[in-house]
XYZ file of C-alpha atoms in Angstrom:
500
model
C 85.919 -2.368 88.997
C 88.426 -4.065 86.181
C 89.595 -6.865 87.451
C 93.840 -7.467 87.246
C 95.608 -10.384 85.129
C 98.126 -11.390 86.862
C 99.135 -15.127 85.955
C 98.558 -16.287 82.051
C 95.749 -18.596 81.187
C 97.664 -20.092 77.889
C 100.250 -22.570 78.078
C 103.457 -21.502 76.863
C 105.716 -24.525 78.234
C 105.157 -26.789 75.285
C 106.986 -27.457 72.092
C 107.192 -24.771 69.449
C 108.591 -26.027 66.299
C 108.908 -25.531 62.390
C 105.894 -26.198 59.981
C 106.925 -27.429 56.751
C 105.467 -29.212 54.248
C 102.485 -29.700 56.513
C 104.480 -31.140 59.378
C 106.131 -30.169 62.590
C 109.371 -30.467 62.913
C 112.521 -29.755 65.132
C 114.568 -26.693 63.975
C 118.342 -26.678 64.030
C 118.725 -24.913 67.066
C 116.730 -22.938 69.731
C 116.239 -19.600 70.407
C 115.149 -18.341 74.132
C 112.492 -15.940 74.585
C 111.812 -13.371 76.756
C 109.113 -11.961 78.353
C 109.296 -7.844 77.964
C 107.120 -7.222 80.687
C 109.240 -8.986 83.113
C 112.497 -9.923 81.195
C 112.611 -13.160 82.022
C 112.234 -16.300 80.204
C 109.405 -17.096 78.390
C 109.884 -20.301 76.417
C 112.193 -21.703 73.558
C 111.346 -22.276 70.002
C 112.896 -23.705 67.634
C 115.116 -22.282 64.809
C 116.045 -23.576 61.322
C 119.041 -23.339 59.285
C 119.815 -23.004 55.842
C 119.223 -26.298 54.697
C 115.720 -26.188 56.220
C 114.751 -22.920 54.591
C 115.424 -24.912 51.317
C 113.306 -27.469 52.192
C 110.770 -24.894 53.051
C 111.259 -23.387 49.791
C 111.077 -26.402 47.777
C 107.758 -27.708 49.431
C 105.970 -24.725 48.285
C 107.204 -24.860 44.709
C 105.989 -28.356 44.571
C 102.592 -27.741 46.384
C 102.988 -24.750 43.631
C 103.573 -26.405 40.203
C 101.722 -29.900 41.029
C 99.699 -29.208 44.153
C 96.018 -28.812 44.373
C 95.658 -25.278 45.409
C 96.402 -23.193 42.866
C 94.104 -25.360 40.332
C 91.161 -24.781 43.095
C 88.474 -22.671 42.471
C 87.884 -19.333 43.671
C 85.239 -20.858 45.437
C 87.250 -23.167 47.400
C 89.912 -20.841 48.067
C 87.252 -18.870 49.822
C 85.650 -21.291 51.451
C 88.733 -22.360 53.382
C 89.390 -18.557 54.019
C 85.920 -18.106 55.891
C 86.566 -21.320 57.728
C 90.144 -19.893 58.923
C 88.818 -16.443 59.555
C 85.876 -18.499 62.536
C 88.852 -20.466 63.880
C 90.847 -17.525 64.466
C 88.331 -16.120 66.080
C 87.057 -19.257 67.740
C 91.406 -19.561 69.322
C 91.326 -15.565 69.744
C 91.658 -15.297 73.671
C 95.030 -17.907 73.651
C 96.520 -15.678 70.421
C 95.587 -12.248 72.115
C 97.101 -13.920 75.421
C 100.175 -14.967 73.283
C 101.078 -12.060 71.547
C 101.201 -9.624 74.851
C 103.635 -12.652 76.530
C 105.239 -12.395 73.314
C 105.496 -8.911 72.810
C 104.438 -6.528 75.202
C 101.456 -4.863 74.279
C 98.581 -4.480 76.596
C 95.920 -6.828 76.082
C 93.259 -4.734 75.115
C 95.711 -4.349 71.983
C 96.410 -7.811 70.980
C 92.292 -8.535 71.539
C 91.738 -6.062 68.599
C 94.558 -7.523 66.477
C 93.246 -10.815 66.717
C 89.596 -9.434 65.444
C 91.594 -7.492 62.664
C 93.031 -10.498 61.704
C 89.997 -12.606 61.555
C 88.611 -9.947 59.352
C 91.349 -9.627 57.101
C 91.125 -12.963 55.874
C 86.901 -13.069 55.717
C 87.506 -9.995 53.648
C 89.965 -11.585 51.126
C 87.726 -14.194 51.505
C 84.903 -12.224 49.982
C 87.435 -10.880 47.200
C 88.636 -14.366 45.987
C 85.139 -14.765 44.480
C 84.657 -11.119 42.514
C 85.621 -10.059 39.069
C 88.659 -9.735 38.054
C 90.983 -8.912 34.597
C 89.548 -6.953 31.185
C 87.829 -7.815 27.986
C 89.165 -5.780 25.122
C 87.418 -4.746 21.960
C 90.273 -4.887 19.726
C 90.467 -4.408 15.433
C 90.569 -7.698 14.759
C 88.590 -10.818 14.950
C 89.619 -11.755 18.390
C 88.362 -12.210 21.709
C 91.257 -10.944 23.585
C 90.873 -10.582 27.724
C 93.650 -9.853 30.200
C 93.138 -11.949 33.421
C 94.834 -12.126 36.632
C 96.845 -15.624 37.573
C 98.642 -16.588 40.945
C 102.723 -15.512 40.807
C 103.518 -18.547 42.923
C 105.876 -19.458 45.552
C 105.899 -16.204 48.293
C 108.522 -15.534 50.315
C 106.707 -13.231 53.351
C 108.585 -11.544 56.202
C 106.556 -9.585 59.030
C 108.028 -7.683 62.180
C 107.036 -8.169 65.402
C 104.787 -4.993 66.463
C 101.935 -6.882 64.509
C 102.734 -10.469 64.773
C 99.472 -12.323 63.376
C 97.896 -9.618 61.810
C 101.153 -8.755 59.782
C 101.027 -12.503 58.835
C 97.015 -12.201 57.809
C 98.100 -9.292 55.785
C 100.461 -11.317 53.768
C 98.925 -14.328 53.372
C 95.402 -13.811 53.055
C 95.662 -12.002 49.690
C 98.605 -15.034 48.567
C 96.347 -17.907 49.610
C 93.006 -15.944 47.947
C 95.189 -15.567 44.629
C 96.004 -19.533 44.751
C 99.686 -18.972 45.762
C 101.949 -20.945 47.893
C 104.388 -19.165 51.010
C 106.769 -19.433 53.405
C 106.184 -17.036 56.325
C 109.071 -15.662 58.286
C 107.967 -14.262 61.459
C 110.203 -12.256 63.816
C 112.529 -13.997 65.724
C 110.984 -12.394 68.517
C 107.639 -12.751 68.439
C 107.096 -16.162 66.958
C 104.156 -17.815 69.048
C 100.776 -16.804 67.686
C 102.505 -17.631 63.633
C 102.996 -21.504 65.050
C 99.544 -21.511 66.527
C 98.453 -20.198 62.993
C 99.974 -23.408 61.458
C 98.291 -25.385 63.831
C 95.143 -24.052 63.028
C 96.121 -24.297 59.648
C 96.827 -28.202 59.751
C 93.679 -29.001 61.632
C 91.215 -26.896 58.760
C 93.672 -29.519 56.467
C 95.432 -26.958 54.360
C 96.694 -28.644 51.116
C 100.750 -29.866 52.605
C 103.315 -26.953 51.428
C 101.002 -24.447 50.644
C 102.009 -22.313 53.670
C 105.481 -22.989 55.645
C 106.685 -21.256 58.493
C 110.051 -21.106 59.189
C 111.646 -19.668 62.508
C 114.775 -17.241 62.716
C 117.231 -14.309 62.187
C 117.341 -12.435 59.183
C 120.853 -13.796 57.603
C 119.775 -17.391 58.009
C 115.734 -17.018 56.931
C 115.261 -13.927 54.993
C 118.223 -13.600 53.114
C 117.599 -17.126 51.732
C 113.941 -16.790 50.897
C 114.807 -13.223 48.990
C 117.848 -15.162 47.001
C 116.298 -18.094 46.285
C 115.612 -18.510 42.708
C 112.475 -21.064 43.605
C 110.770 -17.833 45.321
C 108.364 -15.436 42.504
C 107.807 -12.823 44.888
C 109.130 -11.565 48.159
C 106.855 -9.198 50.605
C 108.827 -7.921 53.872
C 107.481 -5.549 56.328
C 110.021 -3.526 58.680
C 113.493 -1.052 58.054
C 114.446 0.884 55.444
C 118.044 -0.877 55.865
C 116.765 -4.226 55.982
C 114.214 -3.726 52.998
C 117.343 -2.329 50.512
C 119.273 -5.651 51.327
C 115.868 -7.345 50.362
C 115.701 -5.252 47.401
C 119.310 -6.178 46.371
C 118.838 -10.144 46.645
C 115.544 -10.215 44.745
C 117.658 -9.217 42.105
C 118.780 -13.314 41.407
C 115.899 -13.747 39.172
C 114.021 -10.750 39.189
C 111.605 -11.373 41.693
C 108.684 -9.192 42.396
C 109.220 -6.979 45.571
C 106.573 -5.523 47.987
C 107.820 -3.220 50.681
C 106.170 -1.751 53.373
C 109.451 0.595 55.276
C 107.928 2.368 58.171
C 107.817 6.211 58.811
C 108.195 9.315 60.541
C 104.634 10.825 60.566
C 103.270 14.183 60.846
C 100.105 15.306 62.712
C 99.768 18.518 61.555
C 97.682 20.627 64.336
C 96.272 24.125 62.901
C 95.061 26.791 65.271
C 91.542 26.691 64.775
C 90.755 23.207 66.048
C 89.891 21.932 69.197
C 92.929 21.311 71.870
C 91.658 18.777 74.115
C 90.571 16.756 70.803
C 93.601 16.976 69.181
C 95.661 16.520 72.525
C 93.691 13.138 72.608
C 94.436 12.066 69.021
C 98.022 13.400 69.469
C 98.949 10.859 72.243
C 96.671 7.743 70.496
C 98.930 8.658 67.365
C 102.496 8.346 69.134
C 101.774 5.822 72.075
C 99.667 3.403 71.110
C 101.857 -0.193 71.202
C 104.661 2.144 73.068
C 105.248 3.925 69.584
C 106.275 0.818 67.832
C 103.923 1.512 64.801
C 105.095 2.092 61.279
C 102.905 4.716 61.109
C 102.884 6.222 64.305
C 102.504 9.945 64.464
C 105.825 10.306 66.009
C 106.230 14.190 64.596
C 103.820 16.915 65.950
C 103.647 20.046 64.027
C 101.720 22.963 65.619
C 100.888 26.342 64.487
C 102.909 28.820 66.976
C 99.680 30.233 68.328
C 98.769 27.266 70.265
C 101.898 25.625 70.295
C 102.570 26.258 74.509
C 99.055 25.349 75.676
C 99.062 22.360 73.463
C 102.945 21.196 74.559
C 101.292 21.954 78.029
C 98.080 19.881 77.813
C 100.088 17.018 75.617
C 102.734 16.525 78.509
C 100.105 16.691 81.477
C 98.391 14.077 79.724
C 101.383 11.963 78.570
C 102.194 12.115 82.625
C 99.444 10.244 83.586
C 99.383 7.404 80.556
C 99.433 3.924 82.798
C 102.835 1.885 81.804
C 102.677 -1.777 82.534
C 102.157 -4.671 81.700
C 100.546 -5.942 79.423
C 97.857 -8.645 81.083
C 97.418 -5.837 83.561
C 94.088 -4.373 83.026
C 94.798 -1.272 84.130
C 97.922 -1.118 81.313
C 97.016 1.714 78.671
C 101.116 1.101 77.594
C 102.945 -1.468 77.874
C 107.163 -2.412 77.737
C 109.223 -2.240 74.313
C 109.421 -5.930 72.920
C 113.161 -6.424 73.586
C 116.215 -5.620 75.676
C 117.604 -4.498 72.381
C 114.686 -1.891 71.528
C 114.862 -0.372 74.535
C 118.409 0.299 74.644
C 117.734 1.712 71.197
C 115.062 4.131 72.501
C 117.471 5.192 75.667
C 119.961 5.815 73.186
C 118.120 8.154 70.756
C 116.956 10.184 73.504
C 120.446 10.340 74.615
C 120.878 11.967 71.248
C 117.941 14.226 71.163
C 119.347 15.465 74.235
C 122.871 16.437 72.853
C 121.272 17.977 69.790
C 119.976 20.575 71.962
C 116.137 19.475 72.026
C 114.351 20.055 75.561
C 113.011 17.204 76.818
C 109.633 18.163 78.185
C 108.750 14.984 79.770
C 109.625 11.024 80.403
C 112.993 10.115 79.060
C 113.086 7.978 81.724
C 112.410 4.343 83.103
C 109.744 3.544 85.665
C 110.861 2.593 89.092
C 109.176 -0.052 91.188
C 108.838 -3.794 91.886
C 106.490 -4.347 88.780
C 108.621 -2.894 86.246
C 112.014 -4.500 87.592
C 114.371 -6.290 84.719
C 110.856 -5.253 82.125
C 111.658 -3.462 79.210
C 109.870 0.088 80.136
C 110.358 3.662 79.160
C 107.837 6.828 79.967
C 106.265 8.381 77.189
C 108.536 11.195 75.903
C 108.051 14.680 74.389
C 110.826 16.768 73.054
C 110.574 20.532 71.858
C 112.231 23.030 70.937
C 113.090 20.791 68.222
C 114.733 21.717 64.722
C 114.386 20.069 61.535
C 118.185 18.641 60.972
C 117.950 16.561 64.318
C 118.683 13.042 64.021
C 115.734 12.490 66.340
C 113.098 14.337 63.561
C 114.750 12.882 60.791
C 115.049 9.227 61.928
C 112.688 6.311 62.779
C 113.124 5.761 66.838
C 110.219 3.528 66.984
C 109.327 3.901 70.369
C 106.845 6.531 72.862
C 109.055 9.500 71.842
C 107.727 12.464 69.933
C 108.992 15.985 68.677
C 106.851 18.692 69.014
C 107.677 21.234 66.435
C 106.126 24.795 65.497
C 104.829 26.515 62.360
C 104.102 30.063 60.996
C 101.911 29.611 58.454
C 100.368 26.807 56.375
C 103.132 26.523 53.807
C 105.962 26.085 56.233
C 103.541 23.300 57.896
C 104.012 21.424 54.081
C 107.813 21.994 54.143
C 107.989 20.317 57.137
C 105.992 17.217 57.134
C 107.972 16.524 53.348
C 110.910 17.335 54.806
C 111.817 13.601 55.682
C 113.106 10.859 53.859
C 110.007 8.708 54.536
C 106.254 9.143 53.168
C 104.043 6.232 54.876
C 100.763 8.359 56.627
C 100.138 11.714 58.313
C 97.119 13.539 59.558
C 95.926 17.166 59.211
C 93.846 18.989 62.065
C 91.586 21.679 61.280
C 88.083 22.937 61.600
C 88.446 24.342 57.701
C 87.453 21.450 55.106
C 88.743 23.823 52.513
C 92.615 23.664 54.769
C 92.123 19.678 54.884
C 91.516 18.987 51.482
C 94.929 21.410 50.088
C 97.030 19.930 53.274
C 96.058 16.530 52.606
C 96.784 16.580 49.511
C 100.035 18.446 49.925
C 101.155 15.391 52.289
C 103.297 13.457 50.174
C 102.510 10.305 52.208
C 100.427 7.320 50.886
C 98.028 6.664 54.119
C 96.463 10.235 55.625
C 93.627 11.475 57.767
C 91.908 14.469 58.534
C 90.734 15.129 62.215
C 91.614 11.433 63.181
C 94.792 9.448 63.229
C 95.568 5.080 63.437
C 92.323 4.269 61.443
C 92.896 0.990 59.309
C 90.467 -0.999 56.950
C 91.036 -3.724 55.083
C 89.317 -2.382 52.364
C 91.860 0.340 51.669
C 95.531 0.420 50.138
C 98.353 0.381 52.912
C 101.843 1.663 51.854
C 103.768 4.938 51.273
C 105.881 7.152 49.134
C 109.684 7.970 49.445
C 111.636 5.382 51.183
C 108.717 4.106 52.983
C 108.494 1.438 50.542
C 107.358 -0.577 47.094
C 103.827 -1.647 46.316
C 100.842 -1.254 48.644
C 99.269 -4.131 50.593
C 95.361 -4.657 51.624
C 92.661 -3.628 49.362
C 91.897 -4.782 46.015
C 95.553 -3.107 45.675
C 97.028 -6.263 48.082
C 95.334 -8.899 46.030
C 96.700 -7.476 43.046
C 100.538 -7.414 44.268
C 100.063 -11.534 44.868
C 98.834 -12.134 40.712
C 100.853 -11.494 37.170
C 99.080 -10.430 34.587
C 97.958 -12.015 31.410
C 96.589 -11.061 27.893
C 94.958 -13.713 25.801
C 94.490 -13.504 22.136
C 91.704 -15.816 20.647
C 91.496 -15.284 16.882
C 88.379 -16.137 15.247
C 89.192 -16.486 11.910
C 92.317 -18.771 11.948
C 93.281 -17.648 8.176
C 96.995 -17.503 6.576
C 98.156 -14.138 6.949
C 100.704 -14.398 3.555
C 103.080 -12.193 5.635
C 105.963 -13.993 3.603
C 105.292 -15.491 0.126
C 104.399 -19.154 -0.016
């Protein structure tokens, strides 16, 4: 029988502080955080200002343009890469136990994003080392290549549902390129990105080449996407925030990678198995609560199954075990903040008003375990139509609309009928189906008869307003490097294109 966490093992009572220019220091102020699962305090961390941002900034243009990184080899950038990929999974217990204090999520969760992690960085790793750039056979006699060169100083931002392995996504491609960064976590879920630095001091990273600086949005981000020290800019999390981004890259031009979150469709046709799809449905909308940018937060389901499956979907929801997270028995735990769960509350306030029927949850749970926490039930809404705010708009949080379908083309109009294009999923039995849905789905991450499946290996990013640029991949390697052509002309001779 699976035993119950009920006191942490990691030590959160300890300083938490700024890493910059390969040192820890205090920040300019202190932030308090809570604990979602009980909403009480957690610890304090420190926060920097302005000024402190700069210095950020200016240690990794100097670690940049007369530091020892970016003139390593490939080799050696890999190297170091393996060695942090072990020691995150050597540390992975204290950053699993970290992030669900931090965050929420159960702990089964944050055990898998620590492996994901681990492996993101092994494979960049691996990439660091492979070919890269063109040789050209040009009409002339010249060797002429195009190669692939760091961009240099990184300015990275990464929300909270995915604390460290948001961070891995961002900086193992930078650091495999030979680029320098300065990480902004959330202000929220801070912890496991300042055990990252101290894992990164002890494997003796090069000083500047990554920073990590603690705070809001106005005081961190907006600097680091201003600054005219910072090549490239790479921020994870709302469409709002990410058009602000957008706008203050603008200083010098800075190269932009956006990653804007979604509204997703699983698309369920007639002809597939319920209890199978039923299953997927409720991994695709409540896994982390429903904070995932690419949660399947929209179910679209051909009218001829449509009650059984709204039936079998809401018995099942029912029964989903809300907790928290260093509960073993957890299979969904609290929002990460006061703030997101008011958020929640209030959309289903609004899918309410619109008219949809709320099938099940809605609600809070009641009891001594989930007093001051920040929980809400899983929730299913039908009888929804298309112009409700609660279709349209991100809630980012275990709420789903069920919708219905006549016929395959009206299943099309509907999951393009959004203003966001990050992933969706088709269900069907007919390969034939899959392949014209799929490729119907104007979204840049899809399945077919499965739903939340990630890889490193593959491209990570959407169309619409769900963003610039893709991340992971050889695509995510690529977004960290400028390109280059070089001309060498063999036969240096006066070309007499003006008369001597």
């Amino acid at each position: 029988m699976a035993q119950t966490l009920t006191a942490p093992k990691v030590k959160v009572d300890r300083k938490w502080q700024l890493w910059i220019d390969g040192k820890f220091v205090e920040g300019a102020s202190q932030r308090t955080l809570i604990n979602p699962a009980t909403g009480k305090e957690l610890c304090k961390v420190a926060e920097a200002n302005k000024a402190q941002v700069e210095l950020a900034i200016k240690a990794a243009r100097k670690a940049f343009d007369h530091g020892p990184w970016p003139k390593l080899t490939a080799q050696e950038r890999s190297a170091f890469l393996y060695k942090l990929a072990a020691k995150i999974e050597e540390n992975a217990d204290e950053l699993a136990e970290l992030e669900t204090l931090n965050g929420g999520k159960p702990l089964r969760e944050t055990q898998f994003d620590m492996a994901d992690a681990a492996a993101c960085f092994r494979y960049y790793a691996g990439l660091a080392t492979k070919p890269t750039g063109q040789s050209i056979d040009v009409p002339a006699a010249s060797v002429t290549t195009v190669v692939r060169e760091p961009i240099g100083v990184c300015g990275q931002i990464i929300p909270w549902n995915y604390p460290l392995l948001m961070a891995a996504w961002k900086l193992a491609p930078a650091l495999a390129a030979g680029n320098t960064c300065v990480l902004k976590p959330s202000e929220y879920t801070p912890l496991t990105a300042i055990k990252l630095a101290e894992i990164l001091q002890e494997l003796e990273l090069p000083n500047g080449v990554v920073n990590i600086v603690l705070g809001d949005g106005p005081t961190v981000g907006q600097p680091l996407a201003e600054s005219l020290l910072v090549d490239k800019i790479a921020f994870t999390g709302s469409i709002k925030t990410g058009k602000i981004i957008a706008q203050a890259a603008l200083t010098n031009l800075k190269k932009v990678t956006l990653e804007l979150g979604g509204k997703s469709p699983m698309v369920v046709f007639a002809d597939v198995d319920l209890d199978t799809a039923v299953d997927y449905a409720l991994f695709a909308i409540y896994t982390n609560a429903g904070q995932v940018c690419s949660a399947g937060s929209r179910m679209l389901v051909d009218e001829s199954i449509y009650p059984a499956f709204v039936k079998k979907m809401a018995e099942r929801a029912k029964k989903i075990k809300v907790g928290p997270g260093l509960d073993s028995e957890t299979e969904m735990g609290p929002l990460v903040s006061e703030q997101q769960m008011k958020r929640v509350l209030e959309y289903i306030e609004i899918g309410k008003k619109e008219g949809a029927k709320l099938e099940v949850g809605g609600d809070q749970p009641t009891g001594e375990k989930y007093q001051n926490g920040y929980y809400i039930n899983p929730t299913i809404f039908v009888n929804c139509k298309n112009d409700m705010r609660i279709v349209q708009e991100e809630i980012f949080g275990p709420v789903v609309v069920i919708q219905k379908f006549a016929s395959e083309e009206e299943a099309i109009e509907l999951a393009n009928s959004t203003a966001f294009g990050l992933a969706g999923a088709v269900f069907t039995s007919d390969v034939t189906r899959a392949h014209r849905v799929v490729k119907a789905i104007r979204a840049g991450i899809t399945w077919v008869n499965g739903y939340h499946s990630t890889y490193n290996e593959c491209p990570w990013g959407g169309y619409k307003q769900s963003g610039w640029g893709r991340e992971l991949g050889t695509f995510g390697l690529e977004a960290y490097t400028e390109v280059k052509q070089v001309n060498i002309n063999l036969d240096p001779q006066p070309v007499h294109w003006f008369k001597p």
